[in-house]
mmCIF file of N, CA, C and O in Angstrom:
data_model
loop_
_atom_site.group_PDB
_atom_site.id
_atom_site.type_symbol
_atom_site.label_atom_id
_atom_site.label_comp_id
_atom_site.label_asym_id
_atom_site.label_seq_id
_atom_site.Cartn_x
_atom_site.Cartn_y
_atom_site.Cartn_z
ATOM 1 N N UNK A 27 7.693 4.746 -32.494
ATOM 2 C CA UNK A 27 7.861 4.654 -31.069
ATOM 3 C C UNK A 27 6.640 3.945 -30.482
ATOM 4 O O UNK A 27 5.514 4.380 -30.690
ATOM 5 N N UNK A 28 6.842 2.851 -29.786
ATOM 6 C CA UNK A 28 5.694 2.129 -29.218
ATOM 7 C C UNK A 28 5.120 2.877 -28.017
ATOM 8 O O UNK A 28 5.846 3.458 -27.222
ATOM 9 N N UNK A 29 3.806 2.859 -27.923
ATOM 10 C CA UNK A 29 3.102 3.464 -26.789
ATOM 11 C C UNK A 29 2.392 2.351 -26.023
ATOM 12 O O UNK A 29 1.273 1.978 -26.357
ATOM 13 N N UNK A 30 3.042 1.804 -25.003
ATOM 14 C CA UNK A 30 2.474 0.627 -24.340
ATOM 15 C C UNK A 30 1.170 0.907 -23.611
ATOM 16 O O UNK A 30 0.371 -0.005 -23.402
ATOM 17 N N UNK A 31 0.897 2.152 -23.232
ATOM 18 C CA UNK A 31 -0.337 2.429 -22.513
ATOM 19 C C UNK A 31 -1.550 2.453 -23.433
ATOM 20 O O UNK A 31 -2.680 2.487 -22.973
ATOM 21 N N UNK A 32 -1.332 2.425 -24.752
ATOM 22 C CA UNK A 32 -2.437 2.410 -25.690
ATOM 23 C C UNK A 32 -2.825 1.005 -26.135
ATOM 24 O O UNK A 32 -3.845 0.833 -26.791
ATOM 25 N N UNK A 33 -2.046 0.020 -25.794
ATOM 26 C CA UNK A 33 -2.346 -1.331 -26.261
ATOM 27 C C UNK A 33 -3.444 -1.941 -25.418
ATOM 28 O O UNK A 33 -3.465 -1.848 -24.202
ATOM 29 N N UNK A 34 -4.387 -2.563 -26.088
ATOM 30 C CA UNK A 34 -5.523 -3.172 -25.398
ATOM 31 C C UNK A 34 -5.256 -4.623 -25.030
ATOM 32 O O UNK A 34 -6.048 -5.231 -24.328
ATOM 33 N N UNK A 35 -4.145 -5.187 -25.510
ATOM 34 C CA UNK A 35 -3.898 -6.605 -25.263
ATOM 35 C C UNK A 35 -3.062 -6.834 -24.009
ATOM 36 O O UNK A 35 -2.488 -7.901 -23.838
ATOM 37 N N UNK A 36 -3.029 -5.845 -23.132
ATOM 38 C CA UNK A 36 -2.269 -5.987 -21.895
ATOM 39 C C UNK A 36 -2.979 -6.977 -20.979
ATOM 40 O O UNK A 36 -4.163 -6.828 -20.682
ATOM 41 N N UNK A 37 -2.283 -8.000 -20.569
ATOM 42 C CA UNK A 37 -2.886 -9.045 -19.738
ATOM 43 C C UNK A 37 -2.770 -8.657 -18.261
ATOM 44 O O UNK A 37 -1.746 -8.175 -17.798
ATOM 45 N N UNK A 38 -3.847 -8.911 -17.529
ATOM 46 C CA UNK A 38 -3.856 -8.668 -16.084
ATOM 47 C C UNK A 38 -3.757 -9.998 -15.361
ATOM 48 O O UNK A 38 -4.390 -10.986 -15.734
ATOM 49 N N UNK A 39 -2.969 -10.009 -14.322
ATOM 50 C CA UNK A 39 -2.881 -11.199 -13.494
ATOM 51 C C UNK A 39 -4.072 -11.257 -12.551
ATOM 52 O O UNK A 39 -4.719 -10.259 -12.268
ATOM 53 N N UNK A 40 -4.346 -12.432 -12.036
ATOM 54 C CA UNK A 40 -5.428 -12.578 -11.066
ATOM 55 C C UNK A 40 -5.054 -11.913 -9.744
ATOM 56 O O UNK A 40 -5.918 -11.587 -8.937
ATOM 57 N N UNK A 41 -3.771 -11.699 -9.503
ATOM 58 C CA UNK A 41 -3.326 -11.097 -8.249
ATOM 59 C C UNK A 41 -3.385 -9.575 -8.275
ATOM 60 O O UNK A 41 -3.205 -8.943 -7.241
ATOM 61 N N UNK A 42 -3.597 -8.981 -9.450
ATOM 62 C CA UNK A 42 -3.659 -7.525 -9.534
ATOM 63 C C UNK A 42 -4.902 -7.019 -8.807
ATOM 64 O O UNK A 42 -6.015 -7.441 -9.097
ATOM 65 N N UNK A 43 -4.695 -6.120 -7.866
ATOM 66 C CA UNK A 43 -5.801 -5.511 -7.140
ATOM 67 C C UNK A 43 -5.941 -4.072 -7.618
ATOM 68 O O UNK A 43 -5.095 -3.236 -7.375
ATOM 69 N N UNK A 44 -7.006 -3.797 -8.344
ATOM 70 C CA UNK A 44 -7.250 -2.459 -8.846
ATOM 71 C C UNK A 44 -8.269 -1.802 -7.926
ATOM 72 O O UNK A 44 -9.397 -2.257 -7.810
ATOM 73 N N UNK A 45 -7.847 -0.749 -7.253
ATOM 74 C CA UNK A 45 -8.740 -0.041 -6.346
ATOM 75 C C UNK A 45 -9.423 1.095 -7.094
ATOM 76 O O UNK A 45 -8.811 2.097 -7.411
ATOM 77 N N UNK A 46 -10.686 0.913 -7.397
ATOM 78 C CA UNK A 46 -11.444 1.948 -8.073
ATOM 79 C C UNK A 46 -12.109 2.858 -7.047
ATOM 80 O O UNK A 46 -12.366 2.439 -5.924
ATOM 81 N N UNK A 47 -12.406 4.092 -7.400
ATOM 82 C CA UNK A 47 -12.979 5.008 -6.415
ATOM 83 C C UNK A 47 -14.350 4.594 -5.914
ATOM 84 O O UNK A 47 -14.763 4.990 -4.845
ATOM 85 N N UNK A 48 -15.087 3.797 -6.669
ATOM 86 C CA UNK A 48 -16.408 3.398 -6.219
ATOM 87 C C UNK A 48 -16.406 2.043 -5.525
ATOM 88 O O UNK A 48 -17.460 1.468 -5.305
ATOM 89 N N UNK A 49 -15.234 1.523 -5.177
ATOM 90 C CA UNK A 49 -15.189 0.260 -4.448
ATOM 91 C C UNK A 49 -15.610 0.420 -2.990
ATOM 92 O O UNK A 49 -15.995 -0.545 -2.353
ATOM 93 N N UNK A 50 -15.540 1.627 -2.465
ATOM 94 C CA UNK A 50 -15.936 1.882 -1.090
ATOM 95 C C UNK A 50 -17.451 2.068 -1.049
ATOM 96 O O UNK A 50 -17.980 3.104 -1.441
ATOM 97 N N UNK A 51 -18.152 1.062 -0.576
ATOM 98 C CA UNK A 51 -19.610 1.112 -0.574
ATOM 99 C C UNK A 51 -20.167 1.964 0.560
ATOM 100 O O UNK A 51 -21.354 2.248 0.584
ATOM 101 N N UNK A 52 -19.334 2.359 1.511
ATOM 102 C CA UNK A 52 -19.799 3.209 2.599
ATOM 103 C C UNK A 52 -19.788 4.682 2.225
ATOM 104 O O UNK A 52 -20.310 5.515 2.950
ATOM 105 N N UNK A 53 -19.191 5.031 1.108
ATOM 106 C CA UNK A 53 -19.118 6.415 0.669
ATOM 107 C C UNK A 53 -20.384 6.768 -0.117
ATOM 108 O O UNK A 53 -20.841 6.004 -0.955
ATOM 109 N N UNK A 54 -20.956 7.941 0.166
ATOM 110 C CA UNK A 54 -22.134 8.383 -0.558
ATOM 111 C C UNK A 54 -21.750 8.716 -1.992
ATOM 112 O O UNK A 54 -20.784 9.419 -2.226
ATOM 113 N N UNK A 55 -22.507 8.216 -2.956
ATOM 114 C CA UNK A 55 -22.249 8.520 -4.357
ATOM 115 C C UNK A 55 -23.563 8.563 -5.118
ATOM 116 O O UNK A 55 -24.586 8.058 -4.667
ATOM 117 N N UNK A 56 -23.504 9.152 -6.291
ATOM 118 C CA UNK A 56 -24.670 9.292 -7.152
ATOM 119 C C UNK A 56 -24.771 8.101 -8.089
ATOM 120 O O UNK A 56 -23.788 7.742 -8.711
ATOM 121 N N UNK A 57 -25.941 7.519 -8.253
ATOM 122 C CA UNK A 57 -26.063 6.437 -9.231
ATOM 123 C C UNK A 57 -26.171 6.961 -10.663
ATOM 124 O O UNK A 57 -26.197 6.179 -11.600
ATOM 125 N N UNK A 58 -26.247 8.267 -10.834
ATOM 126 C CA UNK A 58 -26.351 8.863 -12.161
ATOM 127 C C UNK A 58 -25.684 10.232 -12.137
ATOM 128 O O UNK A 58 -25.414 10.787 -11.090
ATOM 129 N N UNK A 59 -25.430 10.771 -13.307
ATOM 130 C CA UNK A 59 -24.825 12.104 -13.411
ATOM 131 C C UNK A 59 -25.915 13.158 -13.433
ATOM 132 O O UNK A 59 -27.045 12.880 -13.840
ATOM 133 N N UNK A 60 -25.567 14.389 -13.044
ATOM 134 C CA UNK A 60 -26.567 15.460 -13.190
ATOM 135 C C UNK A 60 -26.840 15.713 -14.670
ATOM 136 O O UNK A 60 -25.977 15.523 -15.517
ATOM 137 N N UNK A 61 -28.034 16.138 -14.968
ATOM 138 C CA UNK A 61 -28.427 16.351 -16.355
ATOM 139 C C UNK A 61 -27.666 17.485 -17.010
ATOM 140 O O UNK A 61 -27.079 18.345 -16.353
ATOM 141 N N UNK A 62 -27.713 17.496 -18.327
ATOM 142 C CA UNK A 62 -26.978 18.511 -19.063
ATOM 143 C C UNK A 62 -27.568 19.904 -18.840
ATOM 144 O O UNK A 62 -26.849 20.893 -18.832
ATOM 145 N N UNK A 63 -28.886 19.989 -18.611
ATOM 146 C CA UNK A 63 -29.493 21.286 -18.347
ATOM 147 C C UNK A 63 -28.983 21.851 -17.029
ATOM 148 O O UNK A 63 -28.794 23.058 -16.888
ATOM 149 N N UNK A 64 -28.766 20.984 -16.045
ATOM 150 C CA UNK A 64 -28.299 21.449 -14.742
ATOM 151 C C UNK A 64 -26.849 21.907 -14.809
ATOM 152 O O UNK A 64 -26.472 22.918 -14.223
ATOM 153 N N UNK A 65 -26.032 21.183 -15.546
ATOM 154 C CA UNK A 65 -24.627 21.573 -15.700
ATOM 155 C C UNK A 65 -24.525 22.862 -16.504
ATOM 156 O O UNK A 65 -23.735 23.760 -16.169
ATOM 157 N N UNK A 66 -25.340 23.005 -17.540
ATOM 158 C CA UNK A 66 -25.342 24.232 -18.330
ATOM 159 C C UNK A 66 -25.809 25.437 -17.531
ATOM 160 O O UNK A 66 -25.235 26.530 -17.618
ATOM 161 N N UNK A 67 -26.867 25.241 -16.732
ATOM 162 C CA UNK A 67 -27.354 26.337 -15.891
ATOM 163 C C UNK A 67 -26.317 26.723 -14.844
ATOM 164 O O UNK A 67 -26.146 27.906 -14.533
ATOM 165 N N UNK A 68 -25.607 25.731 -14.314
ATOM 166 C CA UNK A 68 -24.559 26.022 -13.335
ATOM 167 C C UNK A 68 -23.412 26.796 -13.979
ATOM 168 O O UNK A 68 -22.879 27.731 -13.374
ATOM 169 N N UNK A 69 -23.059 26.432 -15.182
ATOM 170 C CA UNK A 69 -21.978 27.149 -15.872
ATOM 171 C C UNK A 69 -22.375 28.598 -16.141
ATOM 172 O O UNK A 69 -21.572 29.519 -15.940
ATOM 173 N N UNK A 70 -23.615 28.798 -16.563
ATOM 174 C CA UNK A 70 -24.070 30.170 -16.821
ATOM 175 C C UNK A 70 -24.166 30.991 -15.545
ATOM 176 O O UNK A 70 -23.813 32.173 -15.525
ATOM 177 N N UNK A 71 -24.620 30.379 -14.460
ATOM 178 C CA UNK A 71 -24.726 31.144 -13.214
ATOM 179 C C UNK A 71 -23.343 31.434 -12.622
ATOM 180 O O UNK A 71 -23.145 32.494 -12.017
ATOM 181 N N UNK A 72 -22.385 30.524 -12.799
ATOM 182 C CA UNK A 72 -21.029 30.836 -12.343
ATOM 183 C C UNK A 72 -20.387 31.920 -13.207
ATOM 184 O O UNK A 72 -19.597 32.732 -12.713
ATOM 185 N N UNK A 73 -20.735 31.957 -14.492
ATOM 186 C CA UNK A 73 -20.274 33.048 -15.349
ATOM 187 C C UNK A 73 -20.865 34.375 -14.885
ATOM 188 O O UNK A 73 -20.164 35.395 -14.812
ATOM 189 N N UNK A 74 -22.141 34.362 -14.530
ATOM 190 C CA UNK A 74 -22.780 35.555 -13.979
ATOM 191 C C UNK A 74 -22.104 35.980 -12.675
ATOM 192 O O UNK A 74 -21.855 37.167 -12.454
ATOM 193 N N UNK A 75 -21.790 35.016 -11.824
ATOM 194 C CA UNK A 75 -21.125 35.330 -10.557
ATOM 195 C C UNK A 75 -19.748 35.943 -10.789
ATOM 196 O O UNK A 75 -19.336 36.831 -10.034
ATOM 197 N N UNK A 76 -19.054 35.502 -11.818
ATOM 198 C CA UNK A 76 -17.741 36.097 -12.093
ATOM 199 C C UNK A 76 -17.874 37.552 -12.533
ATOM 200 O O UNK A 76 -17.069 38.396 -12.134
ATOM 201 N N UNK A 77 -18.911 37.862 -13.312
ATOM 202 C CA UNK A 77 -19.138 39.252 -13.695
ATOM 203 C C UNK A 77 -19.539 40.098 -12.493
ATOM 204 O O UNK A 77 -19.147 41.262 -12.377
ATOM 205 N N UNK A 78 -20.331 39.533 -11.596
ATOM 206 C CA UNK A 78 -20.731 40.264 -10.401
ATOM 207 C C UNK A 78 -19.518 40.504 -9.505
ATOM 208 O O UNK A 78 -19.375 41.582 -8.908
ATOM 209 N N UNK A 79 -18.620 39.530 -9.407
ATOM 210 C CA UNK A 79 -17.399 39.730 -8.620
ATOM 211 C C UNK A 79 -16.511 40.796 -9.241
ATOM 212 O O UNK A 79 -15.897 41.604 -8.528
ATOM 213 N N UNK A 80 -16.433 40.818 -10.553
ATOM 214 C CA UNK A 80 -15.665 41.870 -11.229
ATOM 215 C C UNK A 80 -16.283 43.245 -10.955
ATOM 216 O O UNK A 80 -15.571 44.222 -10.695
ATOM 217 N N UNK A 81 -17.603 43.312 -10.974
ATOM 218 C CA UNK A 81 -18.284 44.564 -10.666
ATOM 219 C C UNK A 81 -18.020 44.982 -9.221
ATOM 220 O O UNK A 81 -17.848 46.174 -8.933
ATOM 221 N N UNK A 82 -17.953 44.003 -8.312
ATOM 222 C CA UNK A 82 -17.673 44.320 -6.912
ATOM 223 C C UNK A 82 -16.271 44.886 -6.744
ATOM 224 O O UNK A 82 -16.056 45.811 -5.946
ATOM 225 N N UNK A 83 -15.321 44.355 -7.478
ATOM 226 C CA UNK A 83 -13.950 44.879 -7.418
ATOM 227 C C UNK A 83 -13.902 46.301 -7.963
ATOM 228 O O UNK A 83 -13.233 47.175 -7.393
ATOM 229 N N UNK A 84 -14.625 46.560 -9.040
ATOM 230 C CA UNK A 84 -14.657 47.909 -9.606
ATOM 231 C C UNK A 84 -15.323 48.878 -8.628
ATOM 232 O O UNK A 84 -14.855 50.005 -8.428
ATOM 233 N N UNK A 85 -16.401 48.448 -7.994
ATOM 234 C CA UNK A 85 -17.081 49.301 -7.021
ATOM 235 C C UNK A 85 -16.170 49.566 -5.824
ATOM 236 O O UNK A 85 -16.116 50.696 -5.309
ATOM 237 N N UNK A 86 -15.439 48.554 -5.379
ATOM 238 C CA UNK A 86 -14.517 48.739 -4.257
ATOM 239 C C UNK A 86 -13.381 49.683 -4.639
ATOM 240 O O UNK A 86 -12.934 50.488 -3.807
ATOM 241 N N UNK A 87 -12.909 49.606 -5.877
ATOM 242 C CA UNK A 87 -11.833 50.501 -6.318
ATOM 243 C C UNK A 87 -12.325 51.944 -6.424
ATOM 244 O O UNK A 87 -11.541 52.885 -6.254
ATOM 245 N N UNK A 88 -13.628 52.097 -6.679
ATOM 246 C CA UNK A 88 -14.192 53.440 -6.759
ATOM 247 C C UNK A 88 -14.364 54.061 -5.380
ATOM 248 O O UNK A 88 -14.566 55.269 -5.281
ATOM 249 N N UNK A 89 -14.299 53.269 -4.339
ATOM 250 C CA UNK A 89 -14.345 53.810 -2.986
ATOM 251 C C UNK A 89 -15.619 53.556 -2.225
ATOM 252 O O UNK A 89 -15.738 53.954 -1.073
ATOM 253 N N UNK A 90 -16.590 52.885 -2.784
ATOM 254 C CA UNK A 90 -17.842 52.594 -2.090
ATOM 255 C C UNK A 90 -17.759 51.211 -1.441
ATOM 256 O O UNK A 90 -18.008 50.194 -2.078
ATOM 257 N N UNK A 91 -17.417 51.213 -0.145
ATOM 258 C CA UNK A 91 -17.231 49.939 0.548
ATOM 259 C C UNK A 91 -18.564 49.240 0.789
ATOM 260 O O UNK A 91 -18.664 48.010 0.667
ATOM 261 N N UNK A 92 -19.597 49.984 1.095
ATOM 262 C CA UNK A 92 -20.907 49.379 1.337
ATOM 263 C C UNK A 92 -21.471 48.708 0.100
ATOM 264 O O UNK A 92 -22.002 47.593 0.162
ATOM 265 N N UNK A 93 -21.372 49.388 -1.021
ATOM 266 C CA UNK A 93 -21.855 48.801 -2.273
ATOM 267 C C UNK A 93 -21.040 47.601 -2.698
ATOM 268 O O UNK A 93 -21.571 46.618 -3.224
ATOM 269 N N UNK A 94 -19.729 47.660 -2.454
ATOM 270 C CA UNK A 94 -18.867 46.532 -2.815
ATOM 271 C C UNK A 94 -19.176 45.313 -1.961
ATOM 272 O O UNK A 94 -19.224 44.184 -2.467
ATOM 273 N N UNK A 95 -19.417 45.512 -0.678
ATOM 274 C CA UNK A 95 -19.715 44.358 0.185
ATOM 275 C C UNK A 95 -21.067 43.748 -0.167
ATOM 276 O O UNK A 95 -21.238 42.523 -0.130
ATOM 277 N N UNK A 96 -22.047 44.585 -0.515
ATOM 278 C CA UNK A 96 -23.339 44.050 -0.939
ATOM 279 C C UNK A 96 -23.203 43.263 -2.246
ATOM 280 O O UNK A 96 -23.818 42.201 -2.412
ATOM 281 N N UNK A 97 -22.386 43.746 -3.159
ATOM 282 C CA UNK A 97 -22.190 43.054 -4.426
ATOM 283 C C UNK A 97 -21.425 41.752 -4.226
ATOM 284 O O UNK A 97 -21.731 40.743 -4.868
ATOM 285 N N UNK A 98 -20.437 41.754 -3.325
ATOM 286 C CA UNK A 98 -19.748 40.509 -2.979
ATOM 287 C C UNK A 98 -20.728 39.504 -2.372
ATOM 288 O O UNK A 98 -20.666 38.301 -2.641
ATOM 289 N N UNK A 99 -21.643 39.991 -1.549
ATOM 290 C CA UNK A 99 -22.652 39.112 -0.950
ATOM 291 C C UNK A 99 -23.564 38.486 -1.989
ATOM 292 O O UNK A 99 -23.901 37.306 -1.912
ATOM 293 N N UNK A 100 -23.971 39.276 -2.987
ATOM 294 C CA UNK A 100 -24.815 38.749 -4.062
ATOM 295 C C UNK A 100 -24.069 37.675 -4.847
ATOM 296 O O UNK A 100 -24.620 36.619 -5.171
ATOM 297 N N UNK A 101 -22.795 37.928 -5.137
ATOM 298 C CA UNK A 101 -21.999 36.924 -5.861
ATOM 299 C C UNK A 101 -21.851 35.654 -5.035
ATOM 300 O O UNK A 101 -21.925 34.545 -5.565
ATOM 301 N N UNK A 102 -21.655 35.811 -3.734
ATOM 302 C CA UNK A 102 -21.556 34.637 -2.863
ATOM 303 C C UNK A 102 -22.841 33.831 -2.845
ATOM 304 O O UNK A 102 -22.813 32.594 -2.854
ATOM 305 N N UNK A 103 -23.980 34.517 -2.820
ATOM 306 C CA UNK A 103 -25.262 33.807 -2.852
ATOM 307 C C UNK A 103 -25.466 33.063 -4.164
ATOM 308 O O UNK A 103 -25.992 31.942 -4.176
ATOM 309 N N UNK A 104 -25.050 33.658 -5.269
ATOM 310 C CA UNK A 104 -25.172 32.988 -6.571
ATOM 311 C C UNK A 104 -24.295 31.734 -6.602
ATOM 312 O O UNK A 104 -24.718 30.669 -7.069
ATOM 313 N N UNK A 105 -23.089 31.826 -6.057
ATOM 314 C CA UNK A 105 -22.180 30.675 -6.048
ATOM 315 C C UNK A 105 -22.720 29.567 -5.160
ATOM 316 O O UNK A 105 -22.719 28.381 -5.530
ATOM 317 N N UNK A 106 -23.211 29.917 -3.978
ATOM 318 C CA UNK A 106 -23.766 28.904 -3.064
ATOM 319 C C UNK A 106 -24.996 28.244 -3.681
ATOM 320 O O UNK A 106 -25.168 27.011 -3.602
ATOM 321 N N UNK A 107 -25.863 29.026 -4.315
ATOM 322 C CA UNK A 107 -27.051 28.454 -4.956
ATOM 323 C C UNK A 107 -26.667 27.522 -6.097
ATOM 324 O O UNK A 107 -27.288 26.466 -6.283
ATOM 325 N N UNK A 108 -25.634 27.868 -6.825
ATOM 326 C CA UNK A 108 -25.174 27.002 -7.917
ATOM 327 C C UNK A 108 -24.646 25.678 -7.385
ATOM 328 O O UNK A 108 -24.966 24.608 -7.915
ATOM 329 N N UNK A 109 -23.861 25.734 -6.332
ATOM 330 C CA UNK A 109 -23.331 24.494 -5.759
ATOM 331 C C UNK A 109 -24.434 23.628 -5.183
ATOM 332 O O UNK A 109 -24.399 22.395 -5.293
ATOM 333 N N UNK A 110 -25.435 24.245 -4.567
ATOM 334 C CA UNK A 110 -26.561 23.466 -4.039
ATOM 335 C C UNK A 110 -27.357 22.828 -5.182
ATOM 336 O O UNK A 110 -27.838 21.706 -5.055
ATOM 337 N N UNK A 111 -27.496 23.544 -6.285
ATOM 338 C CA UNK A 111 -28.222 23.001 -7.430
ATOM 339 C C UNK A 111 -27.498 21.790 -8.009
ATOM 340 O O UNK A 111 -28.120 20.800 -8.397
ATOM 341 N N UNK A 112 -26.161 21.841 -8.036
ATOM 342 C CA UNK A 112 -25.405 20.697 -8.556
ATOM 343 C C UNK A 112 -25.421 19.513 -7.596
ATOM 344 O O UNK A 112 -25.243 18.373 -8.016
ATOM 345 N N UNK A 113 -25.626 19.763 -6.315
ATOM 346 C CA UNK A 113 -25.613 18.697 -5.323
ATOM 347 C C UNK A 113 -26.956 18.003 -5.167
ATOM 348 O O UNK A 113 -27.051 16.934 -4.552
ATOM 349 N N UNK A 114 -28.011 18.584 -5.720
ATOM 350 C CA UNK A 114 -29.342 17.992 -5.600
ATOM 351 C C UNK A 114 -29.389 16.626 -6.285
ATOM 352 O O UNK A 114 -28.678 16.380 -7.240
ATOM 353 N N UNK A 115 -30.250 15.769 -5.766
ATOM 354 C CA UNK A 115 -30.443 14.475 -6.395
ATOM 355 C C UNK A 115 -30.486 13.353 -5.386
ATOM 356 O O UNK A 115 -30.642 13.558 -4.184
ATOM 357 N N UNK A 116 -30.337 12.159 -5.872
ATOM 358 C CA UNK A 116 -30.375 10.960 -5.043
ATOM 359 C C UNK A 116 -28.958 10.445 -4.861
ATOM 360 O O UNK A 116 -28.207 10.313 -5.823
ATOM 361 N N UNK A 117 -28.601 10.160 -3.618
ATOM 362 C CA UNK A 117 -27.282 9.641 -3.271
ATOM 363 C C UNK A 117 -27.479 8.294 -2.580
ATOM 364 O O UNK A 117 -28.394 8.132 -1.775
ATOM 365 N N UNK A 118 -26.631 7.324 -2.899
ATOM 366 C CA UNK A 118 -26.758 5.989 -2.321
ATOM 367 C C UNK A 118 -25.445 5.574 -1.666
ATOM 368 O O UNK A 118 -24.365 6.020 -2.054
ATOM 369 N N UNK A 119 -25.560 4.723 -0.677
ATOM 370 C CA UNK A 119 -24.419 4.078 -0.041
ATOM 371 C C UNK A 119 -24.946 2.821 0.635
ATOM 372 O O UNK A 119 -26.120 2.474 0.525
ATOM 373 N N UNK A 120 -24.088 2.179 1.359
ATOM 374 C CA UNK A 120 -24.510 0.981 2.075
ATOM 375 C C UNK A 120 -25.516 1.321 3.170
ATOM 376 O O UNK A 120 -26.338 0.508 3.550
ATOM 377 N N UNK A 121 -25.470 2.561 3.670
ATOM 378 C CA UNK A 121 -26.379 2.980 4.730
ATOM 379 C C UNK A 121 -27.798 3.196 4.229
ATOM 380 O O UNK A 121 -28.729 3.212 5.018
ATOM 381 N N UNK A 122 -27.983 3.384 2.938
ATOM 382 C CA UNK A 122 -29.320 3.571 2.397
ATOM 383 C C UNK A 122 -29.346 4.558 1.261
ATOM 384 O O UNK A 122 -28.375 4.742 0.538
ATOM 385 N N UNK A 123 -30.492 5.219 1.122
ATOM 386 C CA UNK A 123 -30.716 6.176 0.045
ATOM 387 C C UNK A 123 -30.981 7.540 0.671
ATOM 388 O O UNK A 123 -31.733 7.657 1.625
ATOM 389 N N UNK A 124 -30.375 8.575 0.110
ATOM 390 C CA UNK A 124 -30.561 9.935 0.604
ATOM 391 C C UNK A 124 -30.994 10.806 -0.566
ATOM 392 O O UNK A 124 -30.371 10.802 -1.612
ATOM 393 N N UNK A 125 -32.091 11.523 -0.377
ATOM 394 C CA UNK A 125 -32.561 12.483 -1.376
ATOM 395 C C UNK A 125 -32.167 13.866 -0.920
ATOM 396 O O UNK A 125 -32.579 14.313 0.134
ATOM 397 N N UNK A 126 -31.382 14.550 -1.719
ATOM 398 C CA UNK A 126 -30.915 15.888 -1.373
ATOM 399 C C UNK A 126 -31.686 16.889 -2.213
ATOM 400 O O UNK A 126 -31.643 16.841 -3.439
ATOM 401 N N UNK A 127 -32.400 17.780 -1.532
ATOM 402 C CA UNK A 127 -33.137 18.835 -2.207
ATOM 403 C C UNK A 127 -32.308 20.110 -2.268
ATOM 404 O O UNK A 127 -31.154 20.147 -1.837
ATOM 405 N N UNK A 128 -32.923 21.177 -2.771
ATOM 406 C CA UNK A 128 -32.197 22.431 -2.896
ATOM 407 C C UNK A 128 -31.939 23.066 -1.533
ATOM 408 O O UNK A 128 -30.850 23.550 -1.262
ATOM 409 N N UNK A 129 -32.935 23.050 -0.666
ATOM 410 C CA UNK A 129 -32.777 23.743 0.611
ATOM 411 C C UNK A 129 -32.201 22.864 1.713
ATOM 412 O O UNK A 129 -31.460 23.334 2.558
ATOM 413 N N UNK A 130 -32.537 21.579 1.731
ATOM 414 C CA UNK A 130 -32.015 20.701 2.786
ATOM 415 C C UNK A 130 -32.139 19.237 2.364
ATOM 416 O O UNK A 130 -33.002 18.881 1.585
ATOM 417 N N UNK A 131 -31.284 18.387 2.918
ATOM 418 C CA UNK A 131 -31.370 16.961 2.599
ATOM 419 C C UNK A 131 -32.487 16.302 3.400
ATOM 420 O O UNK A 131 -32.807 16.724 4.496
ATOM 421 N N UNK A 132 -33.062 15.270 2.836
ATOM 422 C CA UNK A 132 -34.055 14.491 3.571
ATOM 423 C C UNK A 132 -33.321 13.441 4.385
ATOM 424 O O UNK A 132 -32.156 13.124 4.136
ATOM 425 N N UNK A 133 -33.981 12.866 5.372
ATOM 426 C CA UNK A 133 -33.303 11.862 6.198
ATOM 427 C C UNK A 133 -32.948 10.613 5.399
ATOM 428 O O UNK A 133 -33.570 10.295 4.400
ATOM 429 N N UNK A 134 -31.935 9.931 5.879
ATOM 430 C CA UNK A 134 -31.456 8.718 5.214
ATOM 431 C C UNK A 134 -32.429 7.582 5.448
ATOM 432 O O UNK A 134 -32.910 7.372 6.553
ATOM 433 N N UNK A 135 -32.715 6.835 4.413
ATOM 434 C CA UNK A 135 -33.543 5.649 4.529
ATOM 435 C C UNK A 135 -32.649 4.433 4.403
ATOM 436 O O UNK A 135 -32.074 4.199 3.360
ATOM 437 N N UNK A 136 -32.534 3.690 5.460
ATOM 438 C CA UNK A 136 -31.646 2.545 5.486
ATOM 439 C C UNK A 136 -32.200 1.348 4.750
ATOM 440 O O UNK A 136 -33.343 1.325 4.332
ATOM 441 N N UNK A 137 -31.361 0.328 4.578
ATOM 442 C CA UNK A 137 -31.838 -0.887 3.896
ATOM 443 C C UNK A 137 -32.874 -1.600 4.747
ATOM 444 O O UNK A 137 -32.847 -1.551 5.961
ATOM 445 N N UNK A 138 -33.795 -2.255 4.082
ATOM 446 C CA UNK A 138 -34.867 -2.942 4.805
ATOM 447 C C UNK A 138 -34.691 -4.422 4.781
ATOM 448 O O UNK A 138 -34.257 -5.067 3.980
#
């Protein structure tokens, strides 16, 4: 059975317009990927957050609403910190360069 999507000899016409996601230069994007240590740390912290959420459900089922809400809050903080850690770095667009830190982004520096 032929699989035409696997053939590399497919010819493209000059009229074919392929819209890639990075063709929009006004959209903020990263010129590089986050490092493997950052992705690994994020995976481990999200795993920790899932265990904390499970503990919060168990505490809520036991009848302690105050303890369950505090545990839900801790899990929420872990998730927010993980997302901020993954968002850190340098972002570029046509408007300039933006450095995003853990606590807040720095101002945009436009082209000179």
